[in-house]
C-alpha cells in the first residue's frame, strides 16, 4: 500500500464569511475525499464541519464541490486526482453556508412540502394493488433519488438567481411531480389535480430550459431531464392545447 | 435555571429511521401533537442503507407461506431466544405493514401478475422479501418521509401551519430523558447546527435510535449508530436485555481499507451468489450445523437445483442464517484460505447475466465499480464479516413496546431487545421497524391521551441544569486542562474525542468481536474502565456551532456505556448461540436458552471510584413459550433448543 501527502484547500467559515484553508494531509490507497476530510477532523481540525452518513453513496449527505464540481465526497476517489494536484473542497454554492462544508438546505424541504402527495385510488384496498413491473419502472427510476440536492445546487435557474427560488421547485421536485404523474395508480386526476399542468403553473417547470446540468451531476445516474422533465413539459403543453393528443400519447406509452 | 428553548408535545419520537417515522405517523394519526428528533437531516437515517428487503409472508411468490412459517423461521434464526410474543406479532402483522406502504405511494418490484415480488433470503423457508432492487431501505424511508409530508399538508390545509401537529426537529441530539419521579417528563438535547440547548416537555417518549455499530472498528453502520437510545434508556432507569448478541454480517467489503465494512447485501446470495475460498472450494457445505442439517443441501448439484426447483431440492448453505455464514468465513480466513485482502470470494457473475445483475443488484454493481474497481458482472467480490446489527436493546412489553420500569418510555426497532433473540434473519429488520414502530406510536399515544393535562409534569430545574452542565463540560475541559500553552496545570491534558473513539473501536473489535474468549473480555472490561475515566477529561476546540468534535464527545458517553453492557453480558454467557460465539465455550447449552441477561445502570459511583462498574448484570428466566406456538414445531427439533423438563411441562 502506498501513501502520499496531498495538498488540500478546504473552505472554512460561516454565514459571516470565510476562506480557503490549506492542509497537507496523508492519503492512502483506495481512499475517497470524505476519508481525507475525516482525517483532517481527527488530526488537524477537530471542529471542521461536514455532513455525512453512509459513506457508500446511498444517503446523499456529503454533497460538496470538489475542484468546482458538485460531487458526493464519499464517491469521489482520490485516484482521480494527480498526486501533485491541489484538491479544493467548498460547500454547495446555491445554499447558504452554516459552517465550513455544511449548508442550509431547508429550501429543499420547503419545496418538498409544496408538491401534493400521492393520492391513493378509491376503492382499492391495501393488498389489492396490482401494477405491472414495466409500469412501475418509470417512477422507480426517479425514486432512486437519494436527495443529495446536487441537482438543485447545480441548476442555473437558482444557482446564481436567488430571486427564482420562490417560484422554482428545482429538478429534484419537478422530478417528484413526474414520478407521481407516472405512478400507475395515482388518483390525483380524480381530485381535480392535473400534475403536469400544476408543474408548469405552480412549480416553475417553464424556467427549465433543459441544459441537463442536473442529469450530469446526478450520482444515481437518473436521467432527470430526458425521462422526467421533458416528458413532463410535453404533457403540460399537450394538456394545455389538446386533450386528444395527451390521450393518444398516453395510449402509445402504455403499448411500449 | 439554564437558558434553554422549551417546547411541549404529547409524544416525542427520538430517531427518524423506519421505526421512528412509523411511530410518529401512528401517534399523529391518533391525534397526538408529535415531535420527531433526529441527528441527521430528515430522510438520511440509517434505514436507507438496508438493501435486500422487507420480510412478510404475503405468499406472493410461494402460496405455502404464512405467518406460522415466518414465525418458525424467526425463532430458528434467533436460536429460540426470541421473545415468542414479539416474533408472533411480527410475523402476523408484517404483511399489513407492507401493503400499507403501497397506499402511501411505495413502488415495490412486481410479480408477473402485478403483485409485490418476493425474494429469497437466508433462513427464510420461502421467498419472502418485498424489495425494490437492492435499495429497499431507501424506498421505505422515502415512503414514510413522504407520508409525513402528506400529513403535514393535511394540517396545513386545516390550520395554515405545516407543523401544527407533527414537527421534525432535524440535526438535533437528545442527551437525556427527563423524568418526573419515576415517569417520563420529556427530553433534553442540543441543536447540532447552532449548539443551542432545548427541552421538550412530553409525557411519552419513543426511542427509535437504532444500533451501536460505531463502537466497533469494522462496521456497516453510519456515524449515527452510537447506542444513544440504549444509553438514554439505561440512564433513565430502564433495563437492557440480550446485549451480548451482536450480528456480524457475513459479507462486508474488505478492500480498499477506506470502505472496509460497508455492506454487501445478502440478496447477492439470495439471487444465487456463491462463496468460495482461495482454493476455489465452495466451503459452506462444511459448515452446516446439526440443528440445520435436514434443511440444507449437501452437494453443489443439489444446491444449484434449488434455484429452479425448490420443491425437490434443499437450500444452498450460503443461505444459512447470518451468524453461521459469518463464522464460517472467519474460520476460512483464519485457516489461511482467505483472499489477498483477508476475505473470501462472493461470486454472482457465474449465475446471472450481466444485465440481470445490473437490474437486481444495481447499487452493489455501482458500489464495487466506483469504490473498488471491481465489475461484479464479470468477477468475484472479496467479502468478510462486518459488525452490522444489535439484537439486544431496551427490555419492552411485547405488545405495547413500553419499556419496563419507566412509565411513558417506549422503544422500537433496533434499540428494542427481544424480537430477534440471539440472531436476526435478514429482512426481519425492516418489518420489525414497521410492526413495532406502529405499536410504539399507538401505545405511546394511548398512554399520553390517558394522562389528563393536569397529571402532566415537567422536569425540575435541577435536572435541566445537570443535563446542560453535562453537555457543556467538554468546552470547560479544553479550557481547564489547557490544550494550548495556557493550561493551569490542574490536571491531565484534555483528551481528544477522536482518539478515544478509535481506541474504543479497536478494543471492541479485537476483544469482544465475532469470536470471543473469557480472558480477552476481562481485558476489555479493564480497557473500557480506563477509557471511561479518560472520557471525563475529553475536551473540544472551537465553539458550539456545528462542531463535530463536540458531537463525538457527547456520543462517546453512550458508546462506552453500551460497550460495557456488551462486554459484561458476553463474559457472563458461557455458551455459543447466534451472535455470541465463545471460543472457550463453543457449544449451545439448552439451560442458557432459558436465561436473559439484564443490564441496568449501577448506582452512581462516587467520583473518586471511577473503576466501579457503570452497569450491573442479573439473570432472568425467559417466559415459557405459549403451547400453541410450540405446537408449530416437531418435538425432535424443539429438543435441540429446549430442555426435556420444558417440553414435558
Coordinates of N, CA, C and O in Angstrom, one line a residue, chain A residues 30 32 66 141 204 233 240:
Chain A
X30 N -7.0 3.7 -2.3 CA -8.4 3.4 -2.3 C -9.2 4.5 -1.6 O -10.4 4.3 -1.5
X32 N -11.3 8.0 -0.5 CA -12.1 9.0 -1.2 C -11.9 10.3 -0.5 O -11.3 10.4 0.6
X66 N -16.0 19.7 -5.3 CA -14.6 19.3 -5.3 C -14.0 19.8 -6.6 O -14.4 19.4 -7.7
X141 N -37.3 4.7 -11.4 CA -36.1 5.4 -11.7 C -35.9 6.6 -10.9 O -34.9 6.9 -10.3
X204 N -42.9 26.1 -11.5 CA -41.9 26.7 -12.3 C -41.2 25.8 -13.3 O -40.1 26.1 -13.7
X233 N -42.8 18.3 -19.4 CA -43.1 19.5 -20.2 C -44.0 19.2 -21.4 O -45.0 19.9 -21.7
X240 N -52.4 21.5 -22.2 CA -52.9 22.8 -22.4 C -53.6 23.0 -23.7 O -54.6 23.7 -23.8

